[in-house]
Coordinates of C-alpha atoms in Angstrom, one line a residue:
M1 CA 194.4 116.3 39.8
L2 CA 196.6 119.2 38.0
V3 CA 195.1 122.7 38.8
K4 CA 197.9 124.3 36.7
G5 CA 200.1 123.2 33.8
S6 CA 199.6 120.9 31.5
K7 CA 200.6 117.0 31.3
I8 CA 204.3 116.4 31.1
D9 CA 205.7 113.6 28.5
F10 CA 208.1 111.7 30.6
A11 CA 209.4 110.1 27.7
K12 CA 211.2 113.3 27.0
V13 CA 212.4 114.1 30.4
R14 CA 216.2 112.9 31.6
K15 CA 216.9 114.6 34.8
V16 CA 214.4 115.3 38.2
L17 CA 215.2 116.5 41.2
L18 CA 213.1 115.9 44.4
I19 CA 213.3 118.4 47.1
Q20 CA 212.7 116.7 50.1
L21 CA 213.4 119.0 53.2
G22 CA 210.9 117.5 55.6
D23 CA 212.2 115.5 58.7
I24 CA 214.3 111.8 58.7
G25 CA 210.9 110.2 58.4
D26 CA 209.6 112.0 55.6
V27 CA 213.1 111.4 53.7
V28 CA 212.6 107.7 54.3
W29 CA 209.1 107.6 53.3
T30 CA 209.8 109.4 49.9
E31 CA 211.8 106.5 48.9
P32 CA 208.5 104.8 47.4
T33 CA 208.3 107.9 45.1
I34 CA 211.8 107.4 44.1
R35 CA 211.2 103.8 43.0
A36 CA 208.0 104.7 41.3
F37 CA 209.6 107.3 39.0
R38 CA 212.4 104.9 38.1
E39 CA 210.5 101.7 37.5
T40 CA 208.2 103.6 35.4
F41 CA 210.7 105.5 33.6
P42 CA 213.9 103.2 33.7
L43 CA 215.9 106.1 31.9
L44 CA 215.4 108.9 34.2
E45 CA 218.0 109.8 36.4
V46 CA 216.6 111.0 40.1
S47 CA 218.3 113.2 42.5
I48 CA 217.3 114.6 46.0
L49 CA 217.9 117.8 47.8
A50 CA 217.0 117.0 51.5
R51 CA 218.4 119.0 54.4
G52 CA 220.6 118.7 57.4
G53 CA 222.5 116.0 56.1
F54 CA 219.1 113.9 56.0
G55 CA 219.9 113.0 52.5
E56 CA 223.1 110.4 53.3
L57 CA 220.1 108.0 54.2
L58 CA 219.6 107.9 50.3
E59 CA 223.4 107.8 49.2
A60 CA 223.5 104.1 48.5
H61 CA 220.1 104.0 46.9
P62 CA 220.6 102.3 43.3
D63 CA 218.0 104.8 41.6
V64 CA 219.2 107.6 43.1
R65 CA 221.9 109.6 41.2
R66 CA 223.1 112.4 43.1
V67 CA 222.5 113.6 46.8
F68 CA 222.3 117.3 47.5
N69 CA 222.1 118.7 51.4
V70 CA 220.8 121.9 52.5
A71 CA 223.2 122.5 55.5
G72 CA 221.7 124.8 58.2
S73 CA 224.5 127.4 60.0
K74 CA 224.6 128.5 63.4
G75 CA 225.8 131.6 62.5
G76 CA 222.7 133.3 60.8
L77 CA 221.3 134.1 57.6
L78 CA 224.5 136.1 56.3
A79 CA 226.7 133.0 57.3
E80 CA 224.5 130.9 55.3
I81 CA 225.1 133.0 51.9
P82 CA 228.2 131.2 50.6
A83 CA 227.4 127.9 51.5
Q84 CA 223.6 128.6 49.8
C85 CA 225.4 130.2 46.7
A86 CA 227.4 127.2 46.4
L87 CA 224.7 125.1 46.3
V88 CA 222.5 126.5 44.2
G89 CA 225.5 126.5 41.5
A90 CA 225.7 122.8 41.6
L91 CA 222.1 122.5 41.4
R92 CA 222.0 124.7 38.2
R93 CA 224.9 122.9 36.5
E94 CA 222.8 119.9 36.6
R95 CA 220.6 121.3 34.2
F96 CA 217.3 119.2 35.8
D97 CA 214.4 118.9 33.6
V98 CA 211.7 119.0 36.2
V99 CA 211.6 119.7 39.8
F100 CA 209.4 118.5 42.5
D101 CA 208.8 120.1 45.8
L102 CA 207.5 117.6 48.1
R103 CA 206.6 119.7 51.1
A104 CA 204.8 123.0 51.7
G105 CA 207.3 125.1 53.1
D106 CA 208.7 128.4 51.3
R107 CA 212.5 127.5 51.2
G108 CA 211.6 124.2 49.3
A109 CA 209.5 126.4 46.7
L110 CA 212.8 129.0 46.4
M111 CA 214.9 125.9 45.9
A112 CA 212.9 124.7 43.1
R113 CA 212.7 128.0 41.5
L114 CA 216.5 128.6 41.6
A115 CA 217.5 125.1 40.4
G116 CA 216.7 126.5 36.9
A117 CA 214.3 124.0 35.7
P118 CA 211.9 124.8 33.1
V119 CA 209.2 122.5 34.9
R120 CA 208.6 123.2 38.7
V121 CA 205.8 120.8 40.1
S122 CA 204.6 120.9 43.9
H123 CA 201.1 120.5 45.5
H124 CA 198.4 123.5 45.6
Y125 CA 198.5 124.9 49.4
S126 CA 196.4 127.6 50.3
Q127 CA 196.6 127.6 54.3
G128 CA 199.7 128.6 56.0
I129 CA 201.9 129.2 53.1
P130 CA 203.1 132.8 51.9
F131 CA 200.9 134.1 49.2
W132 CA 203.8 134.0 46.5
R133 CA 204.7 130.4 47.2
N134 CA 202.5 128.7 44.4
S135 CA 203.5 131.4 41.6
L136 CA 207.0 129.9 41.6
F137 CA 205.8 126.4 40.1
T138 CA 204.7 126.0 36.5
H139 CA 202.5 123.1 37.5
I140 CA 200.7 122.6 40.8
V141 CA 198.5 119.2 41.7
Q142 CA 195.6 119.0 44.2
P143 CA 196.9 117.0 47.1
P144 CA 195.5 113.7 47.8
P145 CA 192.0 113.7 49.9
L146 CA 192.7 113.0 53.7
E147 CA 190.8 109.9 53.6
T148 CA 193.8 108.6 51.5
L149 CA 196.6 109.7 53.7
V150 CA 195.6 107.7 56.7
H151 CA 196.5 104.5 54.7
G152 CA 200.2 105.3 54.9
A153 CA 202.8 108.3 54.8
A154 CA 203.9 107.2 51.5
E155 CA 200.8 108.5 49.7
Q156 CA 201.9 112.2 50.2
T157 CA 204.5 112.2 47.9
L158 CA 203.3 108.8 46.0
G159 CA 200.6 111.3 44.9
I160 CA 202.3 113.5 43.2
A161 CA 204.1 111.0 41.0
R162 CA 201.0 109.3 40.1
E163 CA 199.6 112.4 38.2
F164 CA 202.6 112.0 36.1
G165 CA 202.0 108.5 35.0
A166 CA 204.9 107.1 37.9
D167 CA 203.6 104.4 40.3
T168 CA 204.9 101.4 42.3
N169 CA 203.0 98.3 43.8
D170 CA 205.1 98.2 47.0
R171 CA 204.6 101.5 49.3
A172 CA 206.9 100.3 52.2
P173 CA 210.1 102.0 51.8
R174 CA 213.6 100.1 51.2
L175 CA 216.7 102.0 52.3
R176 CA 220.2 100.3 51.3
V177 CA 223.3 100.4 53.5
S178 CA 226.9 100.8 51.1
D179 CA 229.9 98.5 52.2
R180 CA 231.7 101.3 53.1
V181 CA 229.2 102.2 56.0
K182 CA 228.7 98.6 56.8
A183 CA 232.5 98.0 57.4
R184 CA 232.1 100.9 59.7
V185 CA 229.3 99.7 61.6
S186 CA 231.5 96.6 62.0
A187 CA 234.1 98.4 63.7
I188 CA 231.4 100.5 66.0
L189 CA 229.7 96.9 67.1
R190 CA 233.1 95.3 68.0
D191 CA 234.4 98.8 69.9
S192 CA 231.5 98.5 71.7
G193 CA 231.3 94.5 72.4
L194 CA 228.0 94.0 70.5
E195 CA 230.0 91.5 68.1
A196 CA 230.4 89.4 71.1
A197 CA 226.8 89.7 72.7
G198 CA 225.1 87.5 70.4
R199 CA 221.4 88.8 69.6
W200 CA 220.3 92.3 70.9
V201 CA 217.4 94.5 70.3
S202 CA 217.8 98.1 69.0
V203 CA 215.8 100.7 71.4
N204 CA 215.0 104.4 70.7
P205 CA 213.4 105.4 74.1
F206 CA 213.6 109.0 73.2
S207 CA 212.6 111.8 70.5
R208 CA 213.1 115.2 69.3
W209 CA 209.8 116.3 71.0
A210 CA 208.7 115.3 74.6
Y211 CA 205.2 114.5 74.2
K212 CA 206.0 111.8 72.1
E213 CA 208.1 109.9 74.8
W214 CA 206.9 107.2 77.6
P215 CA 208.2 108.1 80.9
H216 CA 211.7 107.1 80.6
E217 CA 211.8 105.0 83.9
R218 CA 209.0 102.6 82.6
W219 CA 211.6 101.4 79.6
A220 CA 213.9 99.9 82.8
P221 CA 211.6 97.2 83.7
V222 CA 210.6 96.2 80.1
L223 CA 214.3 96.0 78.9
D224 CA 214.9 93.9 82.1
A225 CA 212.4 91.7 81.2
L226 CA 213.6 91.1 77.9
W227 CA 216.9 90.2 78.6
A228 CA 215.6 88.1 81.4
R229 CA 213.4 85.7 79.4
H230 CA 215.1 86.2 75.9
R231 CA 218.6 86.8 76.7
L232 CA 218.5 90.2 74.2
A233 CA 220.5 92.9 75.3
P234 CA 219.3 96.5 74.3
V235 CA 221.4 98.9 72.5
L236 CA 220.3 102.3 73.0
V237 CA 220.2 104.4 69.9
G238 CA 219.6 108.4 69.4
A239 CA 220.8 111.7 68.8
P240 CA 223.8 113.4 70.3
E241 CA 221.7 115.7 72.5
E242 CA 219.7 112.7 74.0
S243 CA 223.3 111.3 75.8
R244 CA 222.6 112.3 79.1
K245 CA 219.1 110.4 79.1
A246 CA 220.5 107.5 77.9
A247 CA 222.9 107.5 80.6
L248 CA 220.4 107.8 83.3
L249 CA 218.4 105.2 81.7
A250 CA 221.1 102.6 80.9
A251 CA 221.8 103.1 84.9
R252 CA 218.2 101.9 86.0
L253 CA 219.1 98.6 83.8
A254 CA 219.7 95.8 86.4
G255 CA 220.9 93.6 83.0
P256 CA 223.5 94.5 80.1
V257 CA 222.9 97.8 77.9
F258 CA 225.1 99.3 75.5
D259 CA 224.4 102.6 74.7
L260 CA 225.2 104.1 71.0
V261 CA 223.2 107.1 71.5
G262 CA 224.7 110.1 69.5
K263 CA 227.9 107.8 68.3
T264 CA 226.5 107.1 64.6
T265 CA 225.7 109.1 61.5
L266 CA 222.5 108.3 60.1
A267 CA 223.9 106.1 57.5
E268 CA 225.5 104.2 60.3
L269 CA 222.4 104.1 62.0
A270 CA 221.0 102.6 59.2
G271 CA 223.4 99.9 59.2
V272 CA 223.2 99.4 63.2
L273 CA 219.4 98.7 62.9
S274 CA 220.1 96.3 60.1
R275 CA 221.7 94.1 62.5
A276 CA 219.2 94.2 65.4
A277 CA 216.9 91.1 65.9
F278 CA 214.1 93.8 66.0
H279 CA 213.4 97.6 66.9
V280 CA 211.2 98.6 69.6
G281 CA 210.9 102.4 70.7
V282 CA 208.8 105.7 70.3
D283 CA 207.3 107.9 67.5
S284 CA 210.7 109.2 66.1
A285 CA 213.2 108.4 63.2
A286 CA 214.6 105.4 64.2
P287 CA 211.2 103.1 63.6
H288 CA 210.9 104.5 60.2
I289 CA 214.8 103.4 59.2
A290 CA 214.7 100.2 60.9
A291 CA 211.7 99.2 58.7
A292 CA 213.0 100.3 55.8
V293 CA 216.3 98.5 56.1
G294 CA 213.9 95.4 56.7
V295 CA 213.7 94.9 60.6
P296 CA 210.8 94.2 62.6
T297 CA 209.6 97.2 64.7
L298 CA 207.5 97.6 67.9
T299 CA 206.6 101.9 68.2
L300 CA 204.7 103.2 70.8
Y301 CA 202.7 106.3 69.5
G302 CA 200.5 109.1 71.4
P303 CA 198.9 112.1 69.8
S304 CA 200.2 110.9 66.3
D305 CA 197.7 108.8 64.3
W306 CA 199.5 105.3 63.6
H307 CA 197.4 104.7 60.3
Y308 CA 199.3 107.1 59.0
W309 CA 203.0 106.4 60.2
A310 CA 203.4 102.8 61.2
P311 CA 205.6 100.5 58.8
P312 CA 202.9 98.4 56.9
G313 CA 203.1 94.9 57.3
E314 CA 202.5 92.1 59.5
R315 CA 206.0 92.4 60.8
H316 CA 205.4 95.4 62.5
M317 CA 203.6 96.0 65.7
V318 CA 202.1 99.2 67.4
V319 CA 201.2 99.9 70.9
A320 CA 198.8 103.1 70.7
P321 CA 195.9 104.7 73.0
T322 CA 193.1 102.5 72.8
D323 CA 190.7 105.0 74.4
G324 CA 190.3 108.9 75.1
C325 CA 190.9 111.5 72.5
A326 CA 194.1 110.6 70.8
P327 CA 195.3 110.8 68.4
C328 CA 195.0 114.1 68.6
F329 CA 197.7 115.6 66.5
Q330 CA 198.7 117.9 69.1
K331 CA 202.0 118.8 70.6
G332 CA 200.9 117.4 73.9
C333 CA 198.0 117.9 76.2
E334 CA 196.8 121.4 76.2
G335 CA 200.0 122.7 74.6
K336 CA 202.1 121.4 77.6
G337 CA 204.7 119.2 76.0
W338 CA 203.3 116.2 77.7
S339 CA 201.1 113.5 76.5
R340 CA 198.5 111.9 79.0
C341 CA 197.7 109.1 76.7
L342 CA 201.6 108.1 76.7
E343 CA 201.5 108.6 80.6
E344 CA 198.8 106.0 81.2
M345 CA 199.9 103.4 79.0
T346 CA 201.3 100.9 81.3
V347 CA 204.7 98.9 81.9
E348 CA 202.6 95.6 81.8
R349 CA 201.0 96.6 78.3
V350 CA 204.4 97.4 76.9
S351 CA 206.2 94.5 78.3
A352 CA 203.4 92.3 77.1
A353 CA 203.8 93.4 73.4
V354 CA 207.7 93.4 73.2
E355 CA 207.0 89.8 74.8
R356 CA 204.9 88.7 71.8
M357 CA 207.4 90.4 69.4
A358 CA 210.2 88.6 71.0
E359 CA 208.2 85.3 71.0
R360 CA 207.5 85.9 67.2
I361 CA 211.0 86.6 66.4
A362 CA 212.3 83.6 68.4
R363 CA 209.9 81.2 66.7
D364 CA 210.7 82.6 62.9
S365 CA 214.3 82.0 63.9
D366 CA 213.9 78.5 64.8
P367 CA 215.1 76.1 62.0
P368 CA 212.4 73.9 60.7

């Protein structure tokens, strides 16, 4: 429901900017909203503003005209000024008709105002934001009710699109991998020996947040069993800062392992994941990307609510706490950075889930 501003006639709108300054998963889950605008208004030109290079995941998307990135700087605010001025100039030259800020932060609100569009839209927020934020928008939409949000992360941004008549029947994110990136991925796989390895699974045992991680040493028996029973070699993926943890885990494995942690860009990671038999890992960016490129996933959840974040559909599986306080939405038990619900998740339970996924993949791959 609009609480500020009036309805917009999108038949007269040509250029739209969607600002999504959230994490990688948020960028992935914005894809259905992009599709909703283009399916409903085919002549609309949709561009994206993301942070930290996350927008490269959408550069090959046929419904995205242009991707802009807010790049952070380690040199502090003064060091950022030239790059930010250049970005604002590039946005203003686009002459967007409407800008949507899909997050609650103040930076997105400022970028929406600086982009120069006459119409600026966001959700209404009343807590945890600067008092001036809502005043920067010409249109404010009441956020979806909580009982709606639990049915999928796409609803958070689709709600604002529906307010202006845009919608899609498919709420599952869909990412594309460009031919250029596919060629780079082929080189990565060839150089790492994966092209000769046969079928393999991608694995992300690590997260930016330690409270989302399953104890690292427990992955070894799970992955060794997967190799012994199905000859599916694990391919570790993750961010550069997780390289040391990946090396320690790889040393624990008795079977073959391929370590690509920190060795791909985000777009290349999407390409790598697209070639896996399936993906298994913890609640982080990789499962979202894997599902969006069409790969079955098995994800371990702890404090987060899997109903909200897990990819929809029968091809995807979840291992989540069955009792206790989860989902608690906290950053670890008592704020200590670790989660009891994940500590109590046994090797036997995870291994059984991985076995079910492997058997399903083998069954689906068998010729009739």
